[in-house]
């Protein structure tokens, strides 16, 4: 798991990953440990939906009280996390441009604690609705709900179901320029 933007690497070409692995740990013990380390690879969304030229993602919380049967609760007061730098694909080295985690953004040289880098979900929804209409944004939120349900269903059979426990998940949703979550 990556936490607060730590452990995220951006590469333009597959060869760059190979080079990065070669230039990694120096001692033989560290190299052996690196061979068994797990990574998650995903394609970078090159066309994110931007607001005022800035990339953002949504943090939404889901509480699961049971996997059999599946019972999940959506916390409607999620929020949008914005980058502090205008988005561009010209450079992939600017973490303030590409990562929206608040822990990362707070360290940006031009970070303003008065403004912050978050919008409440209601504020984002009002903005999107004013720009794209009620129907389109209603569909967007239904599509996000489908992501939550389907992801929980996909692990339903492998999660230990304890009626005395619950799970709380924080989902990060990125929208592309076509409002596809």
PDB file of C-alpha atoms in Angstrom:
ATOM      1  CA  UNK A   1       0.000   0.000   0.000  1.00  0.00           C
ATOM      2  CA  UNK A   2       1.195   3.500  -0.689  1.00  0.00           C
ATOM      3  CA  UNK A   3       0.537   6.089   1.982  1.00  0.00           C
ATOM      4  CA  UNK A   4       0.484   9.859   1.524  1.00  0.00           C
ATOM      5  CA  UNK A   5       2.122   9.753  -1.901  1.00  0.00           C
ATOM      6  CA  UNK A   6       5.144   7.772  -0.693  1.00  0.00           C
ATOM      7  CA  UNK A   7       6.314   5.002  -2.983  1.00  0.00           C
ATOM      8  CA  UNK A   8       4.784   6.426  -6.162  1.00  0.00           C
ATOM      9  CA  UNK A   9       7.054   6.531  -9.211  1.00  0.00           C
ATOM     10  CA  UNK A  10       6.262   7.838 -12.686  1.00  0.00           C
ATOM     11  CA  UNK A  11       7.967   6.479 -15.793  1.00  0.00           C
ATOM     12  CA  UNK A  12       7.533   7.343 -19.464  1.00  0.00           C
ATOM     13  CA  UNK A  13       8.834   4.045 -20.903  1.00  0.00           C
ATOM     14  CA  UNK A  14       8.981   0.441 -19.729  1.00  0.00           C
ATOM     15  CA  UNK A  15      12.772   0.557 -20.141  1.00  0.00           C
ATOM     16  CA  UNK A  16      12.896   3.323 -17.509  1.00  0.00           C
ATOM     17  CA  UNK A  17      11.522   0.885 -14.926  1.00  0.00           C
ATOM     18  CA  UNK A  18      14.285  -1.619 -15.700  1.00  0.00           C
ATOM     19  CA  UNK A  19      16.911   1.120 -15.366  1.00  0.00           C
ATOM     20  CA  UNK A  20      15.372   2.277 -12.084  1.00  0.00           C
ATOM     21  CA  UNK A  21      15.489  -1.262 -10.669  1.00  0.00           C
ATOM     22  CA  UNK A  22      19.177  -1.601 -11.657  1.00  0.00           C
ATOM     23  CA  UNK A  23      20.070   1.715 -10.003  1.00  0.00           C
ATOM     24  CA  UNK A  24      18.146   0.810  -6.824  1.00  0.00           C
ATOM     25  CA  UNK A  25      19.577  -0.827  -3.675  1.00  0.00           C
ATOM     26  CA  UNK A  26      23.354  -1.315  -3.569  1.00  0.00           C
ATOM     27  CA  UNK A  27      24.146  -4.179  -1.153  1.00  0.00           C
ATOM     28  CA  UNK A  28      23.559  -7.798  -2.215  1.00  0.00           C
ATOM     29  CA  UNK A  29      21.159  -8.258   0.707  1.00  0.00           C
ATOM     30  CA  UNK A  30      19.160  -5.212  -0.363  1.00  0.00           C
ATOM     31  CA  UNK A  31      19.137  -6.417  -3.982  1.00  0.00           C
ATOM     32  CA  UNK A  32      17.798  -9.845  -2.892  1.00  0.00           C
ATOM     33  CA  UNK A  33      15.098  -8.140  -0.805  1.00  0.00           C
ATOM     34  CA  UNK A  34      14.177  -5.892  -3.744  1.00  0.00           C
ATOM     35  CA  UNK A  35      13.679  -8.953  -5.974  1.00  0.00           C
ATOM     36  CA  UNK A  36      10.727 -10.139  -3.854  1.00  0.00           C
ATOM     37  CA  UNK A  37       9.202  -6.719  -3.240  1.00  0.00           C
ATOM     38  CA  UNK A  38       5.741  -6.266  -4.732  1.00  0.00           C
ATOM     39  CA  UNK A  39       4.673  -3.308  -6.836  1.00  0.00           C
ATOM     40  CA  UNK A  40       1.427  -2.185  -8.384  1.00  0.00           C
ATOM     41  CA  UNK A  41       1.718  -0.834 -11.918  1.00  0.00           C
ATOM     42  CA  UNK A  42      -0.961   1.164 -13.623  1.00  0.00           C
ATOM     43  CA  UNK A  43      -1.257   3.308 -16.680  1.00  0.00           C
ATOM     44  CA  UNK A  44      -1.128   7.026 -15.968  1.00  0.00           C
ATOM     45  CA  UNK A  45      -4.300   8.946 -16.840  1.00  0.00           C
ATOM     46  CA  UNK A  46      -2.906  11.486 -19.305  1.00  0.00           C
ATOM     47  CA  UNK A  47      -6.176  13.358 -19.760  1.00  0.00           C
ATOM     48  CA  UNK A  48      -7.485  14.105 -16.252  1.00  0.00           C
ATOM     49  CA  UNK A  49     -10.457  16.390 -15.744  1.00  0.00           C
ATOM     50  CA  UNK A  50      -8.979  19.709 -14.620  1.00  0.00           C
ATOM     51  CA  UNK A  51     -10.444  22.544 -12.598  1.00  0.00           C
ATOM     52  CA  UNK A  52      -8.610  25.845 -13.058  1.00  0.00           C
ATOM     53  CA  UNK A  53      -5.865  23.877 -14.802  1.00  0.00           C
ATOM     54  CA  UNK A  54      -5.246  21.716 -11.745  1.00  0.00           C
ATOM     55  CA  UNK A  55      -5.517  17.980 -11.314  1.00  0.00           C
ATOM     56  CA  UNK A  56      -7.636  16.598  -8.492  1.00  0.00           C
ATOM     57  CA  UNK A  57      -9.005  13.350  -7.199  1.00  0.00           C
ATOM     58  CA  UNK A  58     -11.875  12.429  -4.934  1.00  0.00           C
ATOM     59  CA  UNK A  59     -11.474  10.734  -1.556  1.00  0.00           C
ATOM     60  CA  UNK A  60     -14.614   8.823  -0.636  1.00  0.00           C
ATOM     61  CA  UNK A  61     -15.084   6.565   2.381  1.00  0.00           C
ATOM     62  CA  UNK A  62     -17.031   3.314   2.442  1.00  0.00           C
ATOM     63  CA  UNK A  63     -17.866   1.439   5.652  1.00  0.00           C
ATOM     64  CA  UNK A  64     -18.473  -2.301   5.224  1.00  0.00           C
ATOM     65  CA  UNK A  65     -20.329  -3.903   8.109  1.00  0.00           C
ATOM     66  CA  UNK A  66     -20.764  -7.293   6.438  1.00  0.00           C
ATOM     67  CA  UNK A  67     -19.478  -9.171   3.410  1.00  0.00           C
ATOM     68  CA  UNK A  68     -22.054 -11.994   3.721  1.00  0.00           C
ATOM     69  CA  UNK A  69     -24.463 -10.537   2.870  1.00  0.00           C
ATOM     70  CA  UNK A  70     -22.678  -7.457   1.546  1.00  0.00           C
ATOM     71  CA  UNK A  71     -23.671  -4.369   3.564  1.00  0.00           C
ATOM     72  CA  UNK A  72     -21.787  -1.174   2.804  1.00  0.00           C
ATOM     73  CA  UNK A  73     -22.375   2.439   3.734  1.00  0.00           C
ATOM     74  CA  UNK A  74     -21.210   5.396   1.671  1.00  0.00           C
ATOM     75  CA  UNK A  75     -20.056   8.513   3.509  1.00  0.00           C
ATOM     76  CA  UNK A  76     -21.439  11.285   1.301  1.00  0.00           C
ATOM     77  CA  UNK A  77     -19.167  14.026   2.683  1.00  0.00           C
ATOM     78  CA  UNK A  78     -16.021  13.013   0.850  1.00  0.00           C
ATOM     79  CA  UNK A  79     -13.735  15.633  -0.611  1.00  0.00           C
ATOM     80  CA  UNK A  80     -11.681  16.588  -3.637  1.00  0.00           C
ATOM     81  CA  UNK A  81      -7.898  16.974  -3.251  1.00  0.00           C
ATOM     82  CA  UNK A  82      -6.205  19.382  -5.647  1.00  0.00           C
ATOM     83  CA  UNK A  83      -2.631  19.725  -6.813  1.00  0.00           C
ATOM     84  CA  UNK A  84      -1.031  23.106  -6.190  1.00  0.00           C
ATOM     85  CA  UNK A  85       0.578  23.288  -9.633  1.00  0.00           C
ATOM     86  CA  UNK A  86      -1.108  23.588 -13.027  1.00  0.00           C
ATOM     87  CA  UNK A  87      -1.149  20.238 -14.848  1.00  0.00           C
ATOM     88  CA  UNK A  88       1.152  19.450 -17.756  1.00  0.00           C
ATOM     89  CA  UNK A  89       2.638  16.275 -19.204  1.00  0.00           C
ATOM     90  CA  UNK A  90       5.868  18.080 -20.111  1.00  0.00           C
ATOM     91  CA  UNK A  91       7.452  16.978 -16.851  1.00  0.00           C
ATOM     92  CA  UNK A  92       6.681  13.941 -14.752  1.00  0.00           C
ATOM     93  CA  UNK A  93       9.118  14.874 -12.005  1.00  0.00           C
ATOM     94  CA  UNK A  94       6.945  17.524 -10.325  1.00  0.00           C
ATOM     95  CA  UNK A  95       5.152  15.694  -7.512  1.00  0.00           C
ATOM     96  CA  UNK A  96       3.131  18.833  -6.693  1.00  0.00           C
ATOM     97  CA  UNK A  97       1.622  18.658 -10.179  1.00  0.00           C
ATOM     98  CA  UNK A  98       0.905  14.934 -10.387  1.00  0.00           C
ATOM     99  CA  UNK A  99       0.100  13.863  -6.809  1.00  0.00           C
ATOM    100  CA  UNK A 100      -2.948  15.230  -5.058  1.00  0.00           C
ATOM    101  CA  UNK A 101      -2.291  13.836  -1.576  1.00  0.00           C
ATOM    102  CA  UNK A 102      -2.616  16.588   1.029  1.00  0.00           C
ATOM    103  CA  UNK A 103       0.510  15.347   2.829  1.00  0.00           C
ATOM    104  CA  UNK A 104       2.465  16.013  -0.390  1.00  0.00           C
ATOM    105  CA  UNK A 105       0.760  19.306  -1.257  1.00  0.00           C
ATOM    106  CA  UNK A 106       1.398  20.787   2.210  1.00  0.00           C
ATOM    107  CA  UNK A 107       5.125  20.677   1.472  1.00  0.00           C
ATOM    108  CA  UNK A 108       4.822  22.664  -1.794  1.00  0.00           C
ATOM    109  CA  UNK A 109       6.759  25.961  -1.738  1.00  0.00           C
ATOM    110  CA  UNK A 110       3.666  27.964  -2.700  1.00  0.00           C
ATOM    111  CA  UNK A 111       1.197  26.110  -0.441  1.00  0.00           C
ATOM    112  CA  UNK A 112      -1.231  28.503   1.227  1.00  0.00           C
ATOM    113  CA  UNK A 113      -2.673  27.014   4.438  1.00  0.00           C
ATOM    114  CA  UNK A 114      -5.516  29.550   4.300  1.00  0.00           C
ATOM    115  CA  UNK A 115      -6.717  28.242   0.929  1.00  0.00           C
ATOM    116  CA  UNK A 116      -5.616  24.635   1.391  1.00  0.00           C
ATOM    117  CA  UNK A 117      -6.075  22.219  -1.463  1.00  0.00           C
ATOM    118  CA  UNK A 118      -9.444  20.604  -0.709  1.00  0.00           C
ATOM    119  CA  UNK A 119     -13.065  21.092  -1.674  1.00  0.00           C
ATOM    120  CA  UNK A 120     -15.900  19.403   0.127  1.00  0.00           C
ATOM    121  CA  UNK A 121     -17.873  16.966  -2.056  1.00  0.00           C
ATOM    122  CA  UNK A 122     -20.943  19.266  -2.083  1.00  0.00           C
ATOM    123  CA  UNK A 123     -18.838  22.156  -3.414  1.00  0.00           C
ATOM    124  CA  UNK A 124     -17.385  19.966  -6.172  1.00  0.00           C
ATOM    125  CA  UNK A 125     -20.797  18.579  -7.071  1.00  0.00           C
ATOM    126  CA  UNK A 126     -22.271  22.098  -7.344  1.00  0.00           C
ATOM    127  CA  UNK A 127     -19.382  23.178  -9.583  1.00  0.00           C
ATOM    128  CA  UNK A 128     -19.699  20.141 -11.866  1.00  0.00           C
ATOM    129  CA  UNK A 129     -23.497  20.390 -12.019  1.00  0.00           C
ATOM    130  CA  UNK A 130     -23.340  24.077 -12.978  1.00  0.00           C
ATOM    131  CA  UNK A 131     -20.867  23.230 -15.741  1.00  0.00           C
ATOM    132  CA  UNK A 132     -22.303  19.931 -17.062  1.00  0.00           C
ATOM    133  CA  UNK A 133     -25.895  19.657 -15.858  1.00  0.00           C
ATOM    134  CA  UNK A 134     -27.761  17.595 -13.287  1.00  0.00           C
ATOM    135  CA  UNK A 135     -28.238  14.514 -15.482  1.00  0.00           C
ATOM    136  CA  UNK A 136     -24.575  14.117 -16.437  1.00  0.00           C
ATOM    137  CA  UNK A 137     -23.328  14.574 -12.869  1.00  0.00           C
ATOM    138  CA  UNK A 138     -26.025  12.263 -11.512  1.00  0.00           C
ATOM    139  CA  UNK A 139     -24.738   9.608 -13.929  1.00  0.00           C
ATOM    140  CA  UNK A 140     -21.148  10.285 -12.805  1.00  0.00           C
ATOM    141  CA  UNK A 141     -22.042   9.631  -9.165  1.00  0.00           C
ATOM    142  CA  UNK A 142     -23.937   6.447 -10.096  1.00  0.00           C
ATOM    143  CA  UNK A 143     -20.835   5.251 -11.983  1.00  0.00           C
ATOM    144  CA  UNK A 144     -18.699   5.901  -8.893  1.00  0.00           C
ATOM    145  CA  UNK A 145     -21.195   3.968  -6.738  1.00  0.00           C
ATOM    146  CA  UNK A 146     -20.851   1.074  -9.207  1.00  0.00           C
ATOM    147  CA  UNK A 147     -17.058   1.130  -8.749  1.00  0.00           C
ATOM    148  CA  UNK A 148     -17.484   0.806  -4.973  1.00  0.00           C
ATOM    149  CA  UNK A 149     -20.008  -2.031  -5.185  1.00  0.00           C
ATOM    150  CA  UNK A 150     -18.134  -4.004  -7.850  1.00  0.00           C
ATOM    151  CA  UNK A 151     -14.776  -3.689  -6.087  1.00  0.00           C
ATOM    152  CA  UNK A 152     -16.318  -4.934  -2.838  1.00  0.00           C
ATOM    153  CA  UNK A 153     -18.064  -7.786  -4.648  1.00  0.00           C
ATOM    154  CA  UNK A 154     -14.746  -8.772  -6.246  1.00  0.00           C
ATOM    155  CA  UNK A 155     -13.197  -9.487  -2.820  1.00  0.00           C
ATOM    156  CA  UNK A 156     -16.351 -10.649  -1.077  1.00  0.00           C
ATOM    157  CA  UNK A 157     -15.331 -14.326  -1.075  1.00  0.00           C
ATOM    158  CA  UNK A 158     -11.793 -13.782   0.228  1.00  0.00           C
ATOM    159  CA  UNK A 159     -12.385 -11.273   3.042  1.00  0.00           C
ATOM    160  CA  UNK A 160     -12.915 -12.857   6.439  1.00  0.00           C
ATOM    161  CA  UNK A 161     -16.427 -11.960   7.541  1.00  0.00           C
ATOM    162  CA  UNK A 162     -16.610 -11.294  11.287  1.00  0.00           C
ATOM    163  CA  UNK A 163     -19.955 -10.016  12.532  1.00  0.00           C
ATOM    164  CA  UNK A 164     -18.142  -8.194  15.367  1.00  0.00           C
ATOM    165  CA  UNK A 165     -15.889  -6.179  13.041  1.00  0.00           C
ATOM    166  CA  UNK A 166     -16.143  -3.698  10.200  1.00  0.00           C
ATOM    167  CA  UNK A 167     -13.870  -2.402   7.450  1.00  0.00           C
ATOM    168  CA  UNK A 168     -13.411   1.243   6.487  1.00  0.00           C
ATOM    169  CA  UNK A 169     -12.004   1.934   3.028  1.00  0.00           C
ATOM    170  CA  UNK A 170     -10.852   5.217   1.536  1.00  0.00           C
ATOM    171  CA  UNK A 171     -11.346   5.199  -2.237  1.00  0.00           C
ATOM    172  CA  UNK A 172      -9.423   7.588  -4.459  1.00  0.00           C
ATOM    173  CA  UNK A 173     -11.298   8.345  -7.665  1.00  0.00           C
ATOM    174  CA  UNK A 174      -9.782  10.263 -10.580  1.00  0.00           C
ATOM    175  CA  UNK A 175     -11.988  11.641 -13.359  1.00  0.00           C
ATOM    176  CA  UNK A 176     -10.786  11.822 -16.932  1.00  0.00           C
ATOM    177  CA  UNK A 177     -11.616  14.743 -19.224  1.00  0.00           C
ATOM    178  CA  UNK A 178     -14.860  12.969 -20.229  1.00  0.00           C
ATOM    179  CA  UNK A 179     -15.930  12.687 -16.574  1.00  0.00           C
ATOM    180  CA  UNK A 180     -15.268   8.940 -16.561  1.00  0.00           C
ATOM    181  CA  UNK A 181     -14.311   7.828 -13.038  1.00  0.00           C
TER     182      UNK A 181
END
